Coordinates of C-alpha atoms in Angstrom, one line a residue:
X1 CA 94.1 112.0 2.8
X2 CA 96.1 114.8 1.0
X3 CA 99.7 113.8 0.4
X4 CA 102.1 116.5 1.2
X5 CA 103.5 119.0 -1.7
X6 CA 107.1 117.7 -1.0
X7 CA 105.8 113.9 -1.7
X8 CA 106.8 112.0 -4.6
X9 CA 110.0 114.9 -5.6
X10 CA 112.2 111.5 -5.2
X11 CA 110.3 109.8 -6.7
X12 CA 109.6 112.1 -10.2
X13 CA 113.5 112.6 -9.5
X14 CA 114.5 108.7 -10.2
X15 CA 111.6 108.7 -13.2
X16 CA 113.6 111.4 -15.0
X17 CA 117.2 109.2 -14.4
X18 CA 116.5 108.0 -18.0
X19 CA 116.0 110.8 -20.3
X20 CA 118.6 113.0 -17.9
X21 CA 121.0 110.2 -19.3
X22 CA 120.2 110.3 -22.9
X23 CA 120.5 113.9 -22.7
X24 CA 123.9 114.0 -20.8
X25 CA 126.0 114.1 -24.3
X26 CA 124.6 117.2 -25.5
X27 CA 124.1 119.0 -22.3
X28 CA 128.3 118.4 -22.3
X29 CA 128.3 119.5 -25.7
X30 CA 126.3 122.7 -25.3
X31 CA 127.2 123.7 -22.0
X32 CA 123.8 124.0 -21.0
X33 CA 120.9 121.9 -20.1
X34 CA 119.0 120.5 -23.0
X35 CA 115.4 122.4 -22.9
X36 CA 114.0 118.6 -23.0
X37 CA 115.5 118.5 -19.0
X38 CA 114.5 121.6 -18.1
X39 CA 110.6 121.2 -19.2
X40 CA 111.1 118.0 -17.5
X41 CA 112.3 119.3 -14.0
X42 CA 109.8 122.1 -14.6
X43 CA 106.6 119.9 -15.6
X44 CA 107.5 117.6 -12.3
X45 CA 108.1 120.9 -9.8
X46 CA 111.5 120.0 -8.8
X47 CA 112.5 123.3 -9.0
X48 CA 110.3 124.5 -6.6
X49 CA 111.5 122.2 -4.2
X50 CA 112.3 124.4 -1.9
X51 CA 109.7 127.0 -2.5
X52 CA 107.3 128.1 0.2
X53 CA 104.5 126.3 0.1
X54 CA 102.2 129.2 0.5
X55 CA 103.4 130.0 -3.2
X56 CA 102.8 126.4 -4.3
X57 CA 106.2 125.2 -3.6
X58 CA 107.0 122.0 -1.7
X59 CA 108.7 123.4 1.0
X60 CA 110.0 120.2 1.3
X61 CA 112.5 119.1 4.6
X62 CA 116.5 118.8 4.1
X63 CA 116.6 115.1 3.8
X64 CA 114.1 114.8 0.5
X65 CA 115.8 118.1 -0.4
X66 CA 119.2 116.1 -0.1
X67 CA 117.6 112.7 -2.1
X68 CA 116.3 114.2 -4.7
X69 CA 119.6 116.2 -5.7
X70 CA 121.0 112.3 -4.8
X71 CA 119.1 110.8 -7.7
X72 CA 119.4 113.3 -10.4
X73 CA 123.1 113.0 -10.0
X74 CA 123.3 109.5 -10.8
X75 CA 121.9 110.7 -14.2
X76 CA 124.0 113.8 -15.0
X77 CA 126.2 115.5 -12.6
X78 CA 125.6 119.2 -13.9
X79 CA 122.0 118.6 -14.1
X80 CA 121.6 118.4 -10.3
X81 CA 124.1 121.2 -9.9
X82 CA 121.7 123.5 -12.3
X83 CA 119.1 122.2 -10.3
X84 CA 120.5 122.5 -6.7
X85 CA 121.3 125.9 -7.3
X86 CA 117.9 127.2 -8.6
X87 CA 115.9 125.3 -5.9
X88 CA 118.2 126.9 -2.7
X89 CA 117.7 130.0 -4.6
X90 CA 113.9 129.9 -4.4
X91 CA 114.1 130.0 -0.6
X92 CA 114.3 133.8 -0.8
X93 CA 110.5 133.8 -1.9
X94 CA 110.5 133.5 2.2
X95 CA 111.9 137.0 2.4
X96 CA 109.9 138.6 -0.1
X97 CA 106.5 140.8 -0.4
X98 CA 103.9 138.5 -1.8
X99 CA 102.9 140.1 -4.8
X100 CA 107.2 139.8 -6.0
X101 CA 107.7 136.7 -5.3
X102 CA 104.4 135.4 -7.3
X103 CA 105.9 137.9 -10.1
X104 CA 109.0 136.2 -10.1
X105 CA 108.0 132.3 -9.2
X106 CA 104.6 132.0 -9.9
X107 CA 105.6 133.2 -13.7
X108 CA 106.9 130.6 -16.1
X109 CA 108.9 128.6 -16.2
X110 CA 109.8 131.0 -12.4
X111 CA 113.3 130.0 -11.7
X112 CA 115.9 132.4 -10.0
X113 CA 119.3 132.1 -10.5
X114 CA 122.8 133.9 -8.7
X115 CA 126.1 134.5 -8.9
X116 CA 129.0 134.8 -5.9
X117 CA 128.5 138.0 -3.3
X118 CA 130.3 141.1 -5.4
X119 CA 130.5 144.6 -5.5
X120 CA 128.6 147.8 -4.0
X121 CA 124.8 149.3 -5.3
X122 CA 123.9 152.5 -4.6
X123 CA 120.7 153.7 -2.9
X124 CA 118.0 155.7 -4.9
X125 CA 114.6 157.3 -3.9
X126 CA 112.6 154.0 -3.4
X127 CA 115.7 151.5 -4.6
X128 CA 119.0 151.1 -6.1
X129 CA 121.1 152.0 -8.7
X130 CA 123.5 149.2 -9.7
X131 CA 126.0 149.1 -12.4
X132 CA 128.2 146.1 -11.8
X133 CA 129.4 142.5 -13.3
X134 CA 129.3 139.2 -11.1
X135 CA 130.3 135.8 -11.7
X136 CA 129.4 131.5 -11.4
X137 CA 125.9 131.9 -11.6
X138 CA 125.0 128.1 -12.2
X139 CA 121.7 127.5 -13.8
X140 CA 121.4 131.1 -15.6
X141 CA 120.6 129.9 -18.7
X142 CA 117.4 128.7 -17.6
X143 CA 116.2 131.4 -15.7
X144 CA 114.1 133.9 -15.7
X145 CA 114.9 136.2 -13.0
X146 CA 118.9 137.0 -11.5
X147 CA 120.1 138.1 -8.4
X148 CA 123.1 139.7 -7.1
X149 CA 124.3 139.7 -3.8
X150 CA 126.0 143.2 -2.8
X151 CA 127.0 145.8 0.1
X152 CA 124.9 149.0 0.2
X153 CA 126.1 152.3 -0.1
X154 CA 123.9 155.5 0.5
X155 CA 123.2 158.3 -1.3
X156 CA 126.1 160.1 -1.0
X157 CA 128.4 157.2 -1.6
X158 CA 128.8 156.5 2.5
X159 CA 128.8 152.5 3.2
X160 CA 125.6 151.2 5.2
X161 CA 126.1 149.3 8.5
X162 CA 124.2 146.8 10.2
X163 CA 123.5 147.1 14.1
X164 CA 126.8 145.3 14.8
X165 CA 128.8 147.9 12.0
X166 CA 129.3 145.0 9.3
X167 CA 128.0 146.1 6.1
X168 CA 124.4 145.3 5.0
X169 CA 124.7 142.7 1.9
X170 CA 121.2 142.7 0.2
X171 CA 120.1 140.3 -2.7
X172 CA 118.4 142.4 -5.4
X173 CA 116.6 140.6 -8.3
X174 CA 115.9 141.5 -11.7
X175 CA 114.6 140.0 -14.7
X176 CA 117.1 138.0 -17.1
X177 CA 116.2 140.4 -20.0
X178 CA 117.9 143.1 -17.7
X179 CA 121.1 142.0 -17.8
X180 CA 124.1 141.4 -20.2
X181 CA 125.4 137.7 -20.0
X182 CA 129.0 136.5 -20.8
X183 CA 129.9 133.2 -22.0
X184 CA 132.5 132.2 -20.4
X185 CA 132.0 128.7 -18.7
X186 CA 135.1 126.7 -20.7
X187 CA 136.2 124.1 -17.6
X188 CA 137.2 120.5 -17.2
X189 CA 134.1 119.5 -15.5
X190 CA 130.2 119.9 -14.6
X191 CA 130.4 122.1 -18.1
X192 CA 126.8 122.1 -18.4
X193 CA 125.8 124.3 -15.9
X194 CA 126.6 126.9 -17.8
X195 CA 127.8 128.9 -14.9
X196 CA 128.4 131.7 -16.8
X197 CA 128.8 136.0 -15.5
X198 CA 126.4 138.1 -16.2
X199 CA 126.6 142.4 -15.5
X200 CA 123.7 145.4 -15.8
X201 CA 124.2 149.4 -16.6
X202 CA 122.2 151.9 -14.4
X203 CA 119.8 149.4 -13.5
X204 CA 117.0 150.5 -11.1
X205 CA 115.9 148.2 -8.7
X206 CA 112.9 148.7 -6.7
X207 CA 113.1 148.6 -2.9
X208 CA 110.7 145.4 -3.2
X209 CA 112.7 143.6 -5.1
X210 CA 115.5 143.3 -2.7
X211 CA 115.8 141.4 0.5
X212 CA 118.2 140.7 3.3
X213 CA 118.8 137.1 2.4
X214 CA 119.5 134.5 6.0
X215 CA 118.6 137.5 8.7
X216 CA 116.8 136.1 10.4
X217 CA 114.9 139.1 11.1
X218 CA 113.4 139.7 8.0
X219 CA 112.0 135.9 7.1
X220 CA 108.3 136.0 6.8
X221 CA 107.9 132.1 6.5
X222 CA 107.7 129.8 9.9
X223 CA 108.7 126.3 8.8
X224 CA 111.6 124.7 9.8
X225 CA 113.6 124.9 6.2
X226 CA 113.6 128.9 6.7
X227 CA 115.4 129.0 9.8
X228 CA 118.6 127.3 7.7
X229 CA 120.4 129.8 5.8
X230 CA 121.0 129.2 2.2
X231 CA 124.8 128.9 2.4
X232 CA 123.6 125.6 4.8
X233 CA 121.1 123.9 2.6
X234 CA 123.5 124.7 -0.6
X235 CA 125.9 123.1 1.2
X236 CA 123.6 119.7 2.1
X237 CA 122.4 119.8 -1.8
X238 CA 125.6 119.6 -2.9
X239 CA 126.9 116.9 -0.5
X240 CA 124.2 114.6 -1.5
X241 CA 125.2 115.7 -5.6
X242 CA 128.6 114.6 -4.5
X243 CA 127.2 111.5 -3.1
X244 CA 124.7 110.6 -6.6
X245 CA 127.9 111.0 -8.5
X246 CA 129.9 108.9 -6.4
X247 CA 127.4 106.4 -6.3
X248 CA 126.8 106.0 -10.0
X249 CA 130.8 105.8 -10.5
X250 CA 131.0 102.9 -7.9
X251 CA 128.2 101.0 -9.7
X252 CA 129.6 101.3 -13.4
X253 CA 132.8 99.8 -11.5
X254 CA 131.0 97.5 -10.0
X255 CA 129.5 96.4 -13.3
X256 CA 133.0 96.6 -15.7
X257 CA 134.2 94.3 -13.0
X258 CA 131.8 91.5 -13.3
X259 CA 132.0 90.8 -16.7
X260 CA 136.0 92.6 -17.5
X261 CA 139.2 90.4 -17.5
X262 CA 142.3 92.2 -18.3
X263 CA 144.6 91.4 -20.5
X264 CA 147.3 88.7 -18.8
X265 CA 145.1 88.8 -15.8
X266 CA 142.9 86.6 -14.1
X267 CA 138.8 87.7 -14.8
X268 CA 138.4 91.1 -12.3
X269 CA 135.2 89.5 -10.2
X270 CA 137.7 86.4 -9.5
X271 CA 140.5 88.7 -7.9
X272 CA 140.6 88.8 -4.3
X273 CA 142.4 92.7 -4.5
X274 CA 139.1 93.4 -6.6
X275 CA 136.8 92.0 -4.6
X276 CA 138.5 93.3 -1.4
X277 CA 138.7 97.0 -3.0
X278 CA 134.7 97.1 -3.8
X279 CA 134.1 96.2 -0.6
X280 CA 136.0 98.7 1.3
X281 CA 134.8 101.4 -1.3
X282 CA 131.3 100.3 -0.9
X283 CA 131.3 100.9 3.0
X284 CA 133.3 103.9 2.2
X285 CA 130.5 105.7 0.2
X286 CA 127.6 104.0 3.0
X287 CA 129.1 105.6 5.9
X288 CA 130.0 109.2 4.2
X289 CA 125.7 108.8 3.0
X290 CA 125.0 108.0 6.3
X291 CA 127.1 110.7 8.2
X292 CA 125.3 113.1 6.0
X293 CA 122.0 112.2 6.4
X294 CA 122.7 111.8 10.3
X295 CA 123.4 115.0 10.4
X296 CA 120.6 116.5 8.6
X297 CA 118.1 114.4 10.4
X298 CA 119.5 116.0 13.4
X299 CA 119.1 119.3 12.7
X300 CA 115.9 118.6 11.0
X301 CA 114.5 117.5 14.5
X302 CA 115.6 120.1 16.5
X303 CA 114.1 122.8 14.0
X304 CA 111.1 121.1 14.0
X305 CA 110.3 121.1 17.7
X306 CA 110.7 124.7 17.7
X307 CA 114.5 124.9 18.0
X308 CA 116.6 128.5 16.4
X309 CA 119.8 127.5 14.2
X310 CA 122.6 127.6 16.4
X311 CA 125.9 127.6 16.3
X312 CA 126.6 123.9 16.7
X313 CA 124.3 123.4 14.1
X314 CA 125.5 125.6 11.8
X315 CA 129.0 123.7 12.4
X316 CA 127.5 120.2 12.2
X317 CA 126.2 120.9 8.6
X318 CA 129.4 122.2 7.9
X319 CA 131.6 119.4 8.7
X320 CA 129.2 117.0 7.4
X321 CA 129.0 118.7 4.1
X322 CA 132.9 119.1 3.3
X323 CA 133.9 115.7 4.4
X324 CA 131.2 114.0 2.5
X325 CA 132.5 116.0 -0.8
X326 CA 135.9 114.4 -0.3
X327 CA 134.7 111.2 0.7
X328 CA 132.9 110.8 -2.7
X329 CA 135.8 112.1 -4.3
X330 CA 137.8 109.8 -3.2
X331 CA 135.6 106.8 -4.2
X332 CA 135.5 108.2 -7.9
X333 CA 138.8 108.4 -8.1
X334 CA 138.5 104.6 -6.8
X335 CA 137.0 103.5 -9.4
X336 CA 137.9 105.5 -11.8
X337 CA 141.3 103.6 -11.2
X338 CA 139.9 100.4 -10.8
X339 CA 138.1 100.5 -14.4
X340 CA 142.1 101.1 -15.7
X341 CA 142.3 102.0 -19.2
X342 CA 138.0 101.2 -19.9
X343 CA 138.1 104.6 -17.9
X344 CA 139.9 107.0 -20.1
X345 CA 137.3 106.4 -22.9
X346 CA 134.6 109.3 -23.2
X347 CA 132.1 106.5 -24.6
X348 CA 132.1 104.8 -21.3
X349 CA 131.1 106.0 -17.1
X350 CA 133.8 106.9 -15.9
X351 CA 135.8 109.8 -17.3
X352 CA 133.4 112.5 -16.9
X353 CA 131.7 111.9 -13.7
X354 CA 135.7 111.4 -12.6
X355 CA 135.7 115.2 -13.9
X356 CA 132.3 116.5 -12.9
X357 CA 133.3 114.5 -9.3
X358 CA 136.7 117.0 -9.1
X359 CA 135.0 120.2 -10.3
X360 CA 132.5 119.5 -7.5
X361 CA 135.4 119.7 -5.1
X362 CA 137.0 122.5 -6.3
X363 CA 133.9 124.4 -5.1
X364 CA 133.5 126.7 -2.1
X365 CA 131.3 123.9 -0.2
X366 CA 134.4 121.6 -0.4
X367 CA 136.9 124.4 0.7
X368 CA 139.3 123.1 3.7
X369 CA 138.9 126.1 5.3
X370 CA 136.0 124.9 6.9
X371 CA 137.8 122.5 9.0
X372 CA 139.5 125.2 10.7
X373 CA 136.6 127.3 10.8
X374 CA 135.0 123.8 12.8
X375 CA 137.9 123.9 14.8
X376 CA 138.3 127.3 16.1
X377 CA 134.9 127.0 17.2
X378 CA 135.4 123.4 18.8
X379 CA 138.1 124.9 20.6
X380 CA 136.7 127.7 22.0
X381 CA 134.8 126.0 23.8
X382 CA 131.6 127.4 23.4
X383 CA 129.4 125.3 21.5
X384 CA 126.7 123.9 23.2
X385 CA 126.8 119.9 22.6
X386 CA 126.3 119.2 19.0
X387 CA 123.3 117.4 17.9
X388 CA 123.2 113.4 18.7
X389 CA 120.8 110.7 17.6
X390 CA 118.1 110.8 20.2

């Protein structure tokens, strides 16, 4: 029988835990990922996790999606970040002619990266002209191709509308050697994403090599992953990168405290407040993993039997996905207490996943605004019922 193209991506994932680790100094250092990680995560396709498979990607559903982001953050918390980025990015290949998205995937090493939604191109005879600078594109350094999302403005400088009179925000991509980049990723934590800014001059891009990224009126794949927007499965990757991080923080606790007695104190694994404080955190971390997943699976299934994203869903992923980023924060910073002073020391587990863990929540996917957002809709009572467990 012919195995899947999403099968074993956990699995090569978990292999790579090791050398991800031995790397995770110098990809700190640097501010980048080592070129070791990125042959590995290229040479085992988890980059193209995400990728149409009628381009050779795995097209692979939410939940692997979701575990193998998991595992590779239990190695390095930027590496999955780097990773999670580039692989959500790859689902525009559904919204692209065939013959561009082979150029820009199917080219080594094929990865895509992009920045936040910025500024205004204009329109050309068959393209665009853009002359513009955008920011926190994660995983740039590796890439090959960049993207930029921005509004359209006609010819004579007049804004385009969609049907509804919003303005039309298209992703145009263009190859890395077209652009200027700016080094300017100097933060407290996941610093080796190298989320750095990057800008062009009069750049022409061809109408081909633009797309209007989540309508879905213009997707050309069918599976189940493509009717999700990208703003949902980033939000999902990153949940489950919360939750790898989280995890591996809780086990180095786990670990100082069955061999660690403080000084004056009684040995750590005989203290009753020790032992009642794993336990709490552990069921902590299992039921923010198991809301997550819940929820994906939910969506997954509804998709799957032919279902369109709705609403609910959208707001089910949404909710999911925020909480779950503060519930792993909140274990970290568990045990990042509980190690006590072991945890200050940059030789030991704790002090920068404690970092990486609160730069992860300082992100738009953690943003408390999407509470309310939940709630308006909640309260307007028009959501259908949300998915439940069938």
């Amino acid at each position: 029988m012919n195995k899947p193209p999403a099968f074993g991506l956990v699995e090569r994932a978990r292999a790579l835990q090791p050398l991800i680790t031995r790397e995770a100094d110098e990809i700190e250092r640097t501010r980048r990922l080592t070129p070791a990680v990125t042959s590995a995560l290229i040479e085992n396709g988890l980059y193209r996790a995400l990728l149409p498979q009628s381009f050779g990607g795995a097209e692979a559903p939410l939940e692997v999606f979701m575990q193998m982001q998991e595992e590779i953050a239990k190695a390095d918390a930027s590496t999955a970040w780097c990773l999670g980025q580039c692989s959500v990015c790859a689902m525009i290949a559904a919204y692209l002619d065939r013959d561009v998205a082979e150029k820009i995937f199917n080219t080594p090493p094929g990865i895509l990266a992009w920045g936040a939604i910025a500024h205004s191109v204009r329109a050309a005879p068959g393209g665009y002209r853009a002359s513009a600078r955008w920011d926190f594109a994660s995983g740039s350094r590796q890439a090959s191709w960049l993207g930029a999302h921005v509004r359209i403005e006609e010819e004579d400088g007049t804004p385009r509308k969609k049907p509804d009179g919003s303005p039309e925000i298209r992703t145009i991509l263009f190859p890395m050697t077209s652009a200027t980049m700016y080094d300017v990723w100097d933060v407290i934590g996941l610093k080796g994403t190298g989320t750095d800014s990057y800008s062009v001059d009069d750049l022409f891009i061809p109408e081909k090599f633009t797309a209007l990224r989540d309508d879905p009126t213009a997707v050309r794949e069918q599976g189940p992953l493509y009717k999700l927007s990208t703003n949902m499965v980033f939000s999902m990757g990153f949940a489950a990168t919360a939750l790898g991080v989280a995890r591996a923080t809780l086990d180095a606790a786990i670990e100082l405290s069955r061999k660690k007695t403080p000084q004056g104190a009684s040995a750590m694994r005989e203290n009753s407040a020790v032992q009642c404080l794993i336990g709490r955190t552990e069921a902590s971390w299992r039921a923010g993993r198991a809301y997550l997943y819940a929820t994906a699976a939910e969506v997954w299934r509804d998709l799957e039997a032919g279902a369109a994203i709705s609403e609910a869903h959208r707001i089910a992923l949404r909710i999911a996905a925020t909480w779950t980023i503060h519930q792993a924060a909140s274990v970290v910073d568990i045990a990042y207490h509980m190690a006590g002073a072991t945890a200050v020391f940059a030789a030991n587990p704790f002090e920068r996943r404690f970092r990486d863990m609160h730069a992860i929540a300082q992100q738009i996917q953690a943003r408390d605004t999407h509470y309310e957002d939940a709630g308006r809709e909640i309260l307007s009572n028009k959501l259908h019922t949300p998915p439940t467990t069938r």
